[in-house]
Structures are given as C-alpha cells and as structure tokens.
mmCIF file of C-alpha atoms in Angstrom:
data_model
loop_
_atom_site.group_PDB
_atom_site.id
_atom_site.type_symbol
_atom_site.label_atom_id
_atom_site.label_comp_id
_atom_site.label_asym_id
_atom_site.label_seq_id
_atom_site.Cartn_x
_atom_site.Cartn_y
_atom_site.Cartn_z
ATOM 1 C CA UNK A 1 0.000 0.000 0.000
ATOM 2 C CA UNK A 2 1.480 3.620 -1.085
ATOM 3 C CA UNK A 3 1.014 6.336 1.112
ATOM 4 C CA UNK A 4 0.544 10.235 -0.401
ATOM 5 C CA UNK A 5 0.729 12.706 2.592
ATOM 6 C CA UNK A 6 -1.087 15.369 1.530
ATOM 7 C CA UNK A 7 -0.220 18.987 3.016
ATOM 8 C CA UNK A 8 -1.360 21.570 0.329
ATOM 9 C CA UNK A 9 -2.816 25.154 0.767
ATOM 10 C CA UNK A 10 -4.989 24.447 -1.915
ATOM 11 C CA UNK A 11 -6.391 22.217 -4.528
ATOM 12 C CA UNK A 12 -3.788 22.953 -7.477
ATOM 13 C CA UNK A 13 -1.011 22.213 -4.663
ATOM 14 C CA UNK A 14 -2.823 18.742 -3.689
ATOM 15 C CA UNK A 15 -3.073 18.256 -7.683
ATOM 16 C CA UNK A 16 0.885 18.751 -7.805
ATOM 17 C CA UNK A 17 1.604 16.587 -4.448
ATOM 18 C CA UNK A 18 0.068 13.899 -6.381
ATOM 19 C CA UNK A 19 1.731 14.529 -9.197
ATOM 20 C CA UNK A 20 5.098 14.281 -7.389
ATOM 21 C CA UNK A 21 3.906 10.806 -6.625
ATOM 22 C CA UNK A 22 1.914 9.168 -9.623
ATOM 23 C CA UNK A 23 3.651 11.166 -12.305
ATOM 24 C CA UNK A 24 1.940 12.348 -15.612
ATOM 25 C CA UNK A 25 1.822 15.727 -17.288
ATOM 26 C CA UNK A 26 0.033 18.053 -16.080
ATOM 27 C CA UNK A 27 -1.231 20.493 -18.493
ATOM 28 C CA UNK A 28 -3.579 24.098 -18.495
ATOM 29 C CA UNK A 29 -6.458 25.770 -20.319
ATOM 30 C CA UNK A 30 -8.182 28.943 -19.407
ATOM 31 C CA UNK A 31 -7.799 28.044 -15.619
ATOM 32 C CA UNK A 32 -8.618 24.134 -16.206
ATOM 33 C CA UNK A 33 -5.976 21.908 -15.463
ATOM 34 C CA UNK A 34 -5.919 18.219 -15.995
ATOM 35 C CA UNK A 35 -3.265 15.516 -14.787
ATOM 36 C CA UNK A 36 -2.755 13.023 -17.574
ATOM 37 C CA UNK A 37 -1.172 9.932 -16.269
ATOM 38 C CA UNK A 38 -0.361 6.396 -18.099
ATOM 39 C CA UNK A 39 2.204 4.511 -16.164
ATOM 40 C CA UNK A 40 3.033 1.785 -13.786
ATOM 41 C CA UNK A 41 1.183 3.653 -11.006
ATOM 42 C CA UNK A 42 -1.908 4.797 -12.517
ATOM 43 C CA UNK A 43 -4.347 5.331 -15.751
ATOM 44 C CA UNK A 44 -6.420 8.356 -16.425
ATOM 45 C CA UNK A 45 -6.938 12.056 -15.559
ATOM 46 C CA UNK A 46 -7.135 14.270 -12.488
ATOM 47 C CA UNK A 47 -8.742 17.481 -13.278
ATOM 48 C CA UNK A 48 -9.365 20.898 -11.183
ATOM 49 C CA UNK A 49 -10.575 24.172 -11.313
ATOM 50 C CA UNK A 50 -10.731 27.381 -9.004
ATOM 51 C CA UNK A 51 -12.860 29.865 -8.748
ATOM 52 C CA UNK A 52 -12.415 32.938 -6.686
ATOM 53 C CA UNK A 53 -15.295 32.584 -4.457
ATOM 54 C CA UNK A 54 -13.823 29.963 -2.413
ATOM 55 C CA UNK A 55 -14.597 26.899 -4.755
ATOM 56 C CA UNK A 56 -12.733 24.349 -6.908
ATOM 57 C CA UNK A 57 -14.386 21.151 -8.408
ATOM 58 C CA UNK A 58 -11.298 18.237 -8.211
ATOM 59 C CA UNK A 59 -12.654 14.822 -10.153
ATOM 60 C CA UNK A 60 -10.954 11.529 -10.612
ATOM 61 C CA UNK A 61 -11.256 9.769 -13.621
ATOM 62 C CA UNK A 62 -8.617 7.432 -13.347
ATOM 63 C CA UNK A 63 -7.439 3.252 -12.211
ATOM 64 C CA UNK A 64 -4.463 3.421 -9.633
ATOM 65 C CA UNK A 65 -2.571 0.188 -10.027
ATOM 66 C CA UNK A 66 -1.226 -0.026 -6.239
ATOM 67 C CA UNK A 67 -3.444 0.048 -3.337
ATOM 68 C CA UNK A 68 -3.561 4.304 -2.345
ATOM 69 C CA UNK A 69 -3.902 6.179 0.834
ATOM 70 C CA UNK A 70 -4.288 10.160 1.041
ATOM 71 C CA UNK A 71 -3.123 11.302 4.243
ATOM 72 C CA UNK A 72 -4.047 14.822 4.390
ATOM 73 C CA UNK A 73 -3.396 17.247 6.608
ATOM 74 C CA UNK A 74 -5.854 19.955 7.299
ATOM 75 C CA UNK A 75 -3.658 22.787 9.365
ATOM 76 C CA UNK A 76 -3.167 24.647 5.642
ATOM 77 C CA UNK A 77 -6.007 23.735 3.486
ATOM 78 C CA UNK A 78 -9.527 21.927 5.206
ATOM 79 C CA UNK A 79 -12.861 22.892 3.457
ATOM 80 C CA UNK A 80 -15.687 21.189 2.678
ATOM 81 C CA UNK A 81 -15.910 18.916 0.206
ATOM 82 C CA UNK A 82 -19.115 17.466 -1.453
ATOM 83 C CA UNK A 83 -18.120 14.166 -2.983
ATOM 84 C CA UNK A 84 -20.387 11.956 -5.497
ATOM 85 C CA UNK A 85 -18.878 8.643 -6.710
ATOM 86 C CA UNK A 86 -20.215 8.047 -10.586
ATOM 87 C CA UNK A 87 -18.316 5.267 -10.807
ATOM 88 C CA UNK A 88 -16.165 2.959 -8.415
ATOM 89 C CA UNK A 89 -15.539 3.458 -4.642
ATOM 90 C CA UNK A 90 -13.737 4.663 -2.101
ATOM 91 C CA UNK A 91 -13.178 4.816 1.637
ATOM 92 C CA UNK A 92 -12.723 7.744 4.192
ATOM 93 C CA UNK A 93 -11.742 7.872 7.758
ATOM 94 C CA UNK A 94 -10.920 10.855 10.454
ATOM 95 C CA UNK A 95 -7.463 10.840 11.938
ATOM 96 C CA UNK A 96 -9.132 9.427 15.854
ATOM 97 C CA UNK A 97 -11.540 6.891 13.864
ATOM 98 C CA UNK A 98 -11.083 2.751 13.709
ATOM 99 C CA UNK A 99 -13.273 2.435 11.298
ATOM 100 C CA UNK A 100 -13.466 3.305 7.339
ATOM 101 C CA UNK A 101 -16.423 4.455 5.842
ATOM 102 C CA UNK A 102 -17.497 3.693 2.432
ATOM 103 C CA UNK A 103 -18.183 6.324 -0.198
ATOM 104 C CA UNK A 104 -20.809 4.211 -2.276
ATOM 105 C CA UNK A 105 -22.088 4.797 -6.042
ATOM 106 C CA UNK A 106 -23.996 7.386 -6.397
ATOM 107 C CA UNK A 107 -24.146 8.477 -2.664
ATOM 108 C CA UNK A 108 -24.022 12.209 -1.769
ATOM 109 C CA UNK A 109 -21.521 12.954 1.076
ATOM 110 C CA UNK A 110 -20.199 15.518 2.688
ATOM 111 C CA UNK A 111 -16.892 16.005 4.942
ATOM 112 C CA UNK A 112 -14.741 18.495 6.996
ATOM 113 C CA UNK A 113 -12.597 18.037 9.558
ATOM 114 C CA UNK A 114 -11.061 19.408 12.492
ATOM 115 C CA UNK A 115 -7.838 21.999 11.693
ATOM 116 C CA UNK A 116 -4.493 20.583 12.292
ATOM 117 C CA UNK A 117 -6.879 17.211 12.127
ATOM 118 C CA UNK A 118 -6.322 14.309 9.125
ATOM 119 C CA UNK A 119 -8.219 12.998 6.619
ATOM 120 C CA UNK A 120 -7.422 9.769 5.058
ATOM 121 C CA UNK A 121 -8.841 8.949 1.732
ATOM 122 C CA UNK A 122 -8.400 4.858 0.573
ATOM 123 C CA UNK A 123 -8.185 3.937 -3.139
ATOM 124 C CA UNK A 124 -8.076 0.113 -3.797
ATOM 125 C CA UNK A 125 -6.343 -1.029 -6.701
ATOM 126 C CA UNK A 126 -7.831 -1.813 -10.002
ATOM 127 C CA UNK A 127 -10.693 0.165 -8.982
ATOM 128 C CA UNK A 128 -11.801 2.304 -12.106
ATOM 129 C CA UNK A 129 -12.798 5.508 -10.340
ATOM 130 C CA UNK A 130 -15.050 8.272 -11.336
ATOM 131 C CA UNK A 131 -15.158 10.278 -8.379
ATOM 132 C CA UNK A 132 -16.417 14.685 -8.305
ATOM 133 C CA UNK A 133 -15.129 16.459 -5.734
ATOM 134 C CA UNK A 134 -16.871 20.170 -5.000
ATOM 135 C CA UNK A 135 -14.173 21.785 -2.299
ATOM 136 C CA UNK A 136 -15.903 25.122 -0.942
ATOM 137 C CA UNK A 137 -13.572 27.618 1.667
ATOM 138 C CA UNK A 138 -16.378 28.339 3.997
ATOM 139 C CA UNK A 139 -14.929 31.980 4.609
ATOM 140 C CA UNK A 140 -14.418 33.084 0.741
ATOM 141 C CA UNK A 141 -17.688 31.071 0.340
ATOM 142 C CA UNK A 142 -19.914 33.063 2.628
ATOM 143 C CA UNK A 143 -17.846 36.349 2.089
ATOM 144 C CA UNK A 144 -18.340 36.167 -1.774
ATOM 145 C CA UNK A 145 -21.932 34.976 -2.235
ATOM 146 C CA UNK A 146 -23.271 37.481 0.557
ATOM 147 C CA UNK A 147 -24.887 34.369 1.650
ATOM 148 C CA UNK A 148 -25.173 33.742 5.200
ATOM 149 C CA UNK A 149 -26.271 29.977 5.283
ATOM 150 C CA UNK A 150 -29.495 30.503 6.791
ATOM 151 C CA UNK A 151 -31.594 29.013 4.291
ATOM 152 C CA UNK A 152 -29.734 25.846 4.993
ATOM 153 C CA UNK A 153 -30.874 23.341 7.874
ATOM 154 C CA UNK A 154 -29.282 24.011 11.383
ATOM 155 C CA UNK A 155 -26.517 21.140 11.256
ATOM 156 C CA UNK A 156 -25.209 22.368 7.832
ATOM 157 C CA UNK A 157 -25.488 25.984 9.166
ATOM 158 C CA UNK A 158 -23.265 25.374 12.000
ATOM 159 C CA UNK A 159 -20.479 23.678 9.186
ATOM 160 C CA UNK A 160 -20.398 26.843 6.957
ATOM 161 C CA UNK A 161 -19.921 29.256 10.371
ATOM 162 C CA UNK A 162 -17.682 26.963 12.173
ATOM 163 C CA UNK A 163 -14.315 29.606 9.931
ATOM 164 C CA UNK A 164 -12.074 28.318 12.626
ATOM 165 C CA UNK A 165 -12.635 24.717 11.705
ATOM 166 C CA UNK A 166 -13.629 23.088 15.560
ATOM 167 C CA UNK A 167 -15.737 20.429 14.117
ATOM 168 C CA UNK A 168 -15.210 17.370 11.761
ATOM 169 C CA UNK A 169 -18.774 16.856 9.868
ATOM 170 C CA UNK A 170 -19.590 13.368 8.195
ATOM 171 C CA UNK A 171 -22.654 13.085 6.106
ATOM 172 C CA UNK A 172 -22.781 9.865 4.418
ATOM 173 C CA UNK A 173 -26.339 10.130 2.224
ATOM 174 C CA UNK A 174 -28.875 8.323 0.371
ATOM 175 C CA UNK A 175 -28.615 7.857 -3.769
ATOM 176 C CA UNK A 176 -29.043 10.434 -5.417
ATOM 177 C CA UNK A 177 -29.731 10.101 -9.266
ATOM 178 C CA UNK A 178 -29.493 13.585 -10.126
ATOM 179 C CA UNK A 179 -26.085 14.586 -9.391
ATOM 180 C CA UNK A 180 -25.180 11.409 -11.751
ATOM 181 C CA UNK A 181 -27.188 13.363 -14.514
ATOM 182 C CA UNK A 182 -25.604 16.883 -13.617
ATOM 183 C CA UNK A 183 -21.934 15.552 -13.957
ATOM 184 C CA UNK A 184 -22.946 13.587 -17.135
ATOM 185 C CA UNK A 185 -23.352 17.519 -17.946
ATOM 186 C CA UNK A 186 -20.514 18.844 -16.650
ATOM 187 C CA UNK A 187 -18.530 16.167 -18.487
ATOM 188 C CA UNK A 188 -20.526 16.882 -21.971
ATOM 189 C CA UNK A 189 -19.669 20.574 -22.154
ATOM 190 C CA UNK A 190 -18.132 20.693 -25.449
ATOM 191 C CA UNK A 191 -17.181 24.610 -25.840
ATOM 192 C CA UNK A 192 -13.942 26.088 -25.312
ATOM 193 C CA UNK A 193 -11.948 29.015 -23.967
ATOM 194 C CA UNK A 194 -13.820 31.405 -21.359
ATOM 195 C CA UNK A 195 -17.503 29.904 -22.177
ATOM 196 C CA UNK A 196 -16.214 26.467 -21.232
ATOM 197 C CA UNK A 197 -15.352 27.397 -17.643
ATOM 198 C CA UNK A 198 -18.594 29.787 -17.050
ATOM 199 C CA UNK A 199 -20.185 27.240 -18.484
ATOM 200 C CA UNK A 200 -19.051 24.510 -15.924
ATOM 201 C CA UNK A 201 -19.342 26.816 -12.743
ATOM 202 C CA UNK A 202 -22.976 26.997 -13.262
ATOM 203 C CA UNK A 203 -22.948 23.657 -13.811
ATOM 204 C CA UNK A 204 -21.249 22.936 -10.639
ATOM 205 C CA UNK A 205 -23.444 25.647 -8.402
ATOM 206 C CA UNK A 206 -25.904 23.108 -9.469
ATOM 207 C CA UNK A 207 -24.155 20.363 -8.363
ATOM 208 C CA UNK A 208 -23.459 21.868 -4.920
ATOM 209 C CA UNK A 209 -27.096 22.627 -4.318
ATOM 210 C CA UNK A 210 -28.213 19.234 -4.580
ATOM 211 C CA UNK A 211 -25.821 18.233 -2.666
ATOM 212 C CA UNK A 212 -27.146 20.454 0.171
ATOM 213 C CA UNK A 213 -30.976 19.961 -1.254
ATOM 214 C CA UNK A 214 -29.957 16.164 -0.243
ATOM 215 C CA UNK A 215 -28.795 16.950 3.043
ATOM 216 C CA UNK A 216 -31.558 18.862 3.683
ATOM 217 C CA UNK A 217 -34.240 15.943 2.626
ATOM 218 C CA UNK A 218 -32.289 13.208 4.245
ATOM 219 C CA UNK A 219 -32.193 15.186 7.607
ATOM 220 C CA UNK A 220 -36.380 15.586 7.253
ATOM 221 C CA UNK A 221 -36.987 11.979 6.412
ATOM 222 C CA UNK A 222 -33.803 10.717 9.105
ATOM 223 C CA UNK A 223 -32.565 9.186 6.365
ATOM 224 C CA UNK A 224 -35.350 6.697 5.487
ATOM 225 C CA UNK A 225 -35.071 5.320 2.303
ATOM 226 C CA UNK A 226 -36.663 7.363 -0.415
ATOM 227 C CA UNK A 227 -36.412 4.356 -3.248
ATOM 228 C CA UNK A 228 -36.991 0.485 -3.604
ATOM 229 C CA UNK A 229 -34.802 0.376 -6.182
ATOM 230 C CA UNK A 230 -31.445 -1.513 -5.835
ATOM 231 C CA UNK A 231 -28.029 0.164 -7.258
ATOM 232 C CA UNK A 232 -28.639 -2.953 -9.915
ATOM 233 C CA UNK A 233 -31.559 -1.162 -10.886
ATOM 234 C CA UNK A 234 -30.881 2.351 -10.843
ATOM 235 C CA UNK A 235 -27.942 1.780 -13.019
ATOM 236 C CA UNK A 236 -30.011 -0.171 -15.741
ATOM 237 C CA UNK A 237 -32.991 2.634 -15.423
ATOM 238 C CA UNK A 238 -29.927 5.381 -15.913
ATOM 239 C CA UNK A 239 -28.445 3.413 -18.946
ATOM 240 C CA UNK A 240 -31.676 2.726 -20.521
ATOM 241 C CA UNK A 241 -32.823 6.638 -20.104
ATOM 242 C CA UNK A 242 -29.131 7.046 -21.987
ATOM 243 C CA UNK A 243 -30.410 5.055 -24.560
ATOM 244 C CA UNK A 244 -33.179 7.439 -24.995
ATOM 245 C CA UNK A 245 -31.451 10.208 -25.134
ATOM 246 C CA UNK A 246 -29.385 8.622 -28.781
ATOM 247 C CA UNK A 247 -32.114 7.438 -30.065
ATOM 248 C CA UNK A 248 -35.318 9.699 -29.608
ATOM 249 C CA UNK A 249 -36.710 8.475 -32.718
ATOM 250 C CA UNK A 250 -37.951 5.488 -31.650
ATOM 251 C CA UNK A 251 -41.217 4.162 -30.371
ATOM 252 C CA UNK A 252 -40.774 3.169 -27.128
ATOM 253 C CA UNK A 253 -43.563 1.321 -25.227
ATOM 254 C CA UNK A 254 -43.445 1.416 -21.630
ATOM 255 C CA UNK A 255 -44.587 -2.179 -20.553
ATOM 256 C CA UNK A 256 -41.665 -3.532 -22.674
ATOM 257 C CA UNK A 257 -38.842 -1.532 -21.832
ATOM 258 C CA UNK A 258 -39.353 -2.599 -18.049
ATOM 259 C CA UNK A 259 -40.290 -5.956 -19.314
ATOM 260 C CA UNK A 260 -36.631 -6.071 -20.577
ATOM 261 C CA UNK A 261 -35.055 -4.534 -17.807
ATOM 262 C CA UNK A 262 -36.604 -7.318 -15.863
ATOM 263 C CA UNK A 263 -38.517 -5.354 -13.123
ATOM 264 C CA UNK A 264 -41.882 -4.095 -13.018
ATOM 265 C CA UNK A 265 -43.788 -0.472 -14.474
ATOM 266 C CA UNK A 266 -43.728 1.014 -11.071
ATOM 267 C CA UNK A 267 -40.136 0.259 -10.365
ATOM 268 C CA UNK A 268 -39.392 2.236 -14.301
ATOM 269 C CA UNK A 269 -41.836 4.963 -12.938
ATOM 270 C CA UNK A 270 -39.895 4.946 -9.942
ATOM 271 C CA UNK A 271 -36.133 5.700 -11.547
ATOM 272 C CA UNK A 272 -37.579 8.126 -14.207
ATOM 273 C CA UNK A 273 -38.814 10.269 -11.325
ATOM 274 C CA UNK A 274 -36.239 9.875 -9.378
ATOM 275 C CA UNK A 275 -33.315 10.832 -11.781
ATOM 276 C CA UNK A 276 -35.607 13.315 -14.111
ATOM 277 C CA UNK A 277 -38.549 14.217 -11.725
ATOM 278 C CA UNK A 278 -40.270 13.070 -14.953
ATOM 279 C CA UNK A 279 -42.219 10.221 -15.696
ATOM 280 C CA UNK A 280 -40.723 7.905 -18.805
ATOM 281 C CA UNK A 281 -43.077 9.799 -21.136
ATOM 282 C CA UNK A 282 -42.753 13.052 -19.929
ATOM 283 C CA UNK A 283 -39.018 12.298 -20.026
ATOM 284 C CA UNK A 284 -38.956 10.886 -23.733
ATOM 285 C CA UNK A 285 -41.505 14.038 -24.787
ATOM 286 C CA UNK A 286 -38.572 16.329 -22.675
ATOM 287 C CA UNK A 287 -35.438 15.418 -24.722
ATOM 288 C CA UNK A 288 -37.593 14.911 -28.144
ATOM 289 C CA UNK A 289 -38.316 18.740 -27.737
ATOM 290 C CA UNK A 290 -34.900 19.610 -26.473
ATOM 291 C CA UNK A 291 -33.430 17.826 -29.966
ATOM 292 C CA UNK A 292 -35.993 19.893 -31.922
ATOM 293 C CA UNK A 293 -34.583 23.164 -30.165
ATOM 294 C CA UNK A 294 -31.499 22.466 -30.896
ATOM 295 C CA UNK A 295 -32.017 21.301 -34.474
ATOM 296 C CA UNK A 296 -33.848 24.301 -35.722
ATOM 297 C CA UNK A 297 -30.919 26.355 -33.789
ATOM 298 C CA UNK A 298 -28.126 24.602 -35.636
ATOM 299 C CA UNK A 299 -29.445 23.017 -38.488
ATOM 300 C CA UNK A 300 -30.970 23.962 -42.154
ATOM 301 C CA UNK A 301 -33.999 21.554 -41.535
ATOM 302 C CA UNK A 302 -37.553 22.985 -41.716
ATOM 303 C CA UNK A 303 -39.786 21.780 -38.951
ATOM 304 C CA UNK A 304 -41.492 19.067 -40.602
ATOM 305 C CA UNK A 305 -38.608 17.452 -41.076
ATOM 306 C CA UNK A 306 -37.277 17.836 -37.464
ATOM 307 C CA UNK A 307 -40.538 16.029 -36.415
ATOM 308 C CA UNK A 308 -40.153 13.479 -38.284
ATOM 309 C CA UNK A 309 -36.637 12.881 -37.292
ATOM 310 C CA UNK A 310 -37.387 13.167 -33.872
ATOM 311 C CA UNK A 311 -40.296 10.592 -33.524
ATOM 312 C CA UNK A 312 -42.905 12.508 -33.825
ATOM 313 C CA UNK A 313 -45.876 12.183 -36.313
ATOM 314 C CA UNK A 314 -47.474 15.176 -35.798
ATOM 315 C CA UNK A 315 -46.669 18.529 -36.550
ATOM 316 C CA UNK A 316 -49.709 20.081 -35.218
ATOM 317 C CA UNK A 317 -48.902 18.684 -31.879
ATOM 318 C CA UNK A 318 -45.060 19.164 -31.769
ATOM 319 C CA UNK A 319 -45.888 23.005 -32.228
ATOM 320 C CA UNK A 320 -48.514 22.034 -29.189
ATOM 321 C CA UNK A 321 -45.856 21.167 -26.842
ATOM 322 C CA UNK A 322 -43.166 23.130 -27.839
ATOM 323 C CA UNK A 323 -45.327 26.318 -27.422
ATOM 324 C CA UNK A 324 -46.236 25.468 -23.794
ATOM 325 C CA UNK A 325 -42.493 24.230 -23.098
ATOM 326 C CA UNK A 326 -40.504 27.611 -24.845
ATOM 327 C CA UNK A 327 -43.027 29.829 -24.738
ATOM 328 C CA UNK A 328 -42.918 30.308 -28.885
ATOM 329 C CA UNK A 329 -44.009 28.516 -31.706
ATOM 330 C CA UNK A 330 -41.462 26.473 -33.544
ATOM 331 C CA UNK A 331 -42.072 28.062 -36.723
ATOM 332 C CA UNK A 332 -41.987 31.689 -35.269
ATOM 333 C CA UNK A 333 -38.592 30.304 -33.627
ATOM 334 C CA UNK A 334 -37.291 29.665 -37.148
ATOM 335 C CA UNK A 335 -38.818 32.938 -38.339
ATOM 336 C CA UNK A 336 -36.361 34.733 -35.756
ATOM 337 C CA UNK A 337 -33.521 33.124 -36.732
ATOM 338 C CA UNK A 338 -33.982 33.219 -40.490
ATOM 339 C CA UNK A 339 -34.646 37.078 -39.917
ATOM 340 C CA UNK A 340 -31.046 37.293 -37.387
ATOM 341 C CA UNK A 341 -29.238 35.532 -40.141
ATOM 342 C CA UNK A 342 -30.409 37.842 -42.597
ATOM 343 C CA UNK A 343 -29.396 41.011 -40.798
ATOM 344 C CA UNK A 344 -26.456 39.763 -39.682
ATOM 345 C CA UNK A 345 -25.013 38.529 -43.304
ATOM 346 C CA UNK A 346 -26.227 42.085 -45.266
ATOM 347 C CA UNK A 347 -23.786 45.163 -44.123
ATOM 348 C CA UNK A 348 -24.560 48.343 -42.539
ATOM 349 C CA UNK A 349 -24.476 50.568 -45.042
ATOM 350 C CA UNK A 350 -25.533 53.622 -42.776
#
C-alpha cells in the first residue's frame, strides 16, 4: 500500500503533491488543469478548477494500479468537500476513527474536519474511479456569495460558520440520481476558452445545491429510504434513459422496456422520477423537444422534417408542446432566426 501525505494550501497544490507521486503531465487551459497519467502507477486524468469565491471542483477519472492512501493534513487547506462517486468506490476515515467508511455509487456525502486534524482517503487497486469532488472555503464562500447559510438546515449551518474549523462533519447520504445526470453535464460541455469554464461553474453551483438539497431531505426523512430500487436497478434505469437520449426516434412502449429490464412499471416509474422528476413519457416528450430546439438552432432543416426525425408524427402537436415548453411557436422560432441571419449577413451601409 502507497502512502501520499497530503499537506497543500490548496487544490492545485494537492493536484501537484500527487503529481510528485503518480507522475503524468500536467497540463492548463483557461484556468482548467488536468493531470494526464499512463504509467506503472496509474491510468487516467485528475482534473481541477478554481474559482475565486472559495470553490474548486477536483474529479478523478482514473485506475491506480497499487493500493492508495491520502493522508491529508488539514492545518493549511480543510474545506468542505461534497463528494459523489459516478463510478467505483472509495473509503474515508478521520485521523481518531477505527473504522473506514465507504463512499458508495452514487451516494451524496459531505466532509470536513477538524484543523491541524487528518483525513485519510483509501483507493483500492484496479478500482476504475469516477469520483467529483466540490471543495468550498467556507470563509471566501460566505464572504463572496453574501450568503449567510441561513436558508440551509441548522446542522449544515453550523459547518459553513464553524471559519475556525472546531468540528469534523460526516454526512454519508442516500442515492441520489441527479447529481449522476448533472456531472454527465458537466462532463458533456463541449465549448472552449472562457464559455467552457462559465459554463461549468454553473454547472457545478448546481451540483453543490443538490448536494445540500440532499442533506436537507435526508435530515427531514432521518434518512429513510426514499427508493426500492437496488443500485442494480438504478444503473439499468440510468443506462436505458441514456439510450433514450441517442435514439429519440424510436417508439418506445413502456410495458416492454421494463419488461426487458426485468422489473416491473412502477419500479421504471420509480427511476424516471427519481433521476428526471419526470415520468418515462414526460421524459422521452422532454429530450424529443430539447433535440428539436437544438435542431432548428443549428441546423438547415424545416420543422417538418425535425418532427419526423425526432419521432414525432405530428406537426400540429409538436408546435402544441413546444409552445407550452418555450413559450414560442417552432415556426416563429425559425422565423427569428432566419430574420437574425439575414441582418447579420447584409452590411450596414448607414
């Protein structure tokens, strides 16, 4: 087992301390820096970025090759960090604990410790990790977004206001389907330069408010279980809304997709609402419309061509439920950006 101790001021300095360790190159664009490595030690990427009010999003996607401990010391850099696991697993432990806790698939969980305390972080070997990290300095945090935590629930409350760090905080939550679906975002952002990384802070403000919406719901229920769904389950129900999503054309029939996923209606119902707040239809109908937005933004096609490509056999009601979704008709949509393209392609000859 290789040991990493881990005494950074920040999250580019933890990036580096691991870097001193694992190897790779690291390399930089407009503030994003990822960690390529490929070597004896380890396969994949470590990637970070900082923002200046007090957060930094650090994700694993990589397979160490060795079994891994982080020992990190907290006396120069301890915030909190909201942790979901995409893929793989991990373990965590405070510096006076026995016992390691497990950071499950698709758990939400948040930790801080004690300053001057340690945190050890376990990565087993051959253990293909996909792991988003949301690291928040409570002062900058609550100093930058004029926010004074009290919309949060008491026990959260007292972890942003606790600025001299007195406290370790373990919150080891329920699934949580949604932050699966906002860093399958986060990942997908295809832009570049400045756009990419305002792009991806929204993206992770997101992220951080589930996180905390989680908390909040987990602490109202005491942490009863909000699903019957195994992790089996949810993972076929997330792969087979995937599936969906490249190939909205189809007919899809409710009865036999859960019929092939070998569980029941309910149990479909069930994931769709849990991951979309949508039911299967209402989640087909959503990302139908959503490829129909972004076809008549991008493409030449005129609309009744988009609804046929996108599974739809009527044009009367695609305009229907497009209307009450955008709040414009499709074909007054193309109208506006026929007319843009028009003024923007003839010169000003004032």
């Amino acid at each position: 087992m290789k040991t990493i101790h881990i005494t950074a001021k920040n999250t580019e300095e933890t990036v580096k301390q691991l870097q001193k360790a694992i190897g790779g190159n690291l390399s930089e664009h407009w503030g994003e820096y990822v960690l390529q490595v490929n070597n004896e030690h380890a396969f994949g990427s470590i990637t970070f970025i900082t923002f200046e009010w007090g957060g930094s999003l650090l994700e694993y996607n990589i397979t160490f090759f060795e079994d891994l401990v982080l020992q990190m010391d907290t006396s120069e850099y301890n915030p909190i960090h909201f942790i979901y696991t995409l893929e793989g697993y991990s373990f965590h432990r405070f510096n006076l604990e026995e016992n390691k806790r497990k950071l499950e698939q698709f758990q939400s969980v948040i930790i801080t410790s004690k300053n001057d305390g340690q945190n050890y972080v376990y990565f087993e070997k051959n253990n293909k990790l996909h792991i988003n990290s949301i690291q928040v300095n409570r002062v900058k945090f609550l100093k930058k977004r004029l926010n004074d935590g009290s919309v949060l629930n008491q026990r959260l409350y007292e972890v942003f206001h606790d600025q001299q760090h007195e406290n370790v905080f373990a919150y080891f939550g329920t699934y949580n389907l949604k932050l699966a679906n906002l860093i399958k975002q986060l990942n997908s952002v295809k832009q570049k330069g400045i756009i990419r990384i305002l792009m991806k802070e929204g993206i992770i403000y997101q992220i951080l408010s589930e996180h905390m919406l989680q908390h909040d719901k987990d602490i109202v229920r005491k942490r009863k279980p909000d699903t019957s769904l195994t992790k089996k389950e949810l993972r076929l129900i997330r792969k087979t809304a995937q599936k969906i999503s490249k190939n909205i054309s189809e007919e899809y029939n409710v009865e036999e997709m859960a019929n092939g996923l070998g569980i029941t209606q309910a149990k479909l119902q069930e994931g769709f609402k849990l991951l979309f707040s949508r039911t299967v239809i209402e989640y087909i109908r959503h990302v139908r419309l959503e490829e129909a937005r972004n076809m008549l933004n991008n493409t030449d096609y005129n609309i009744s061509q988009i609804v046929y490509s996108i599974g739809f056999s009527s044009r009367s009601y695609f305009s229907k439920i497009f209307k009450r979704k955008y709040g414009i008709s499709p074909s007054k949509f193309l109208k506006n950006k026929q007319e843009a393209s028009i003024k923007i392609s003839q010169p000003n000859r004032t």
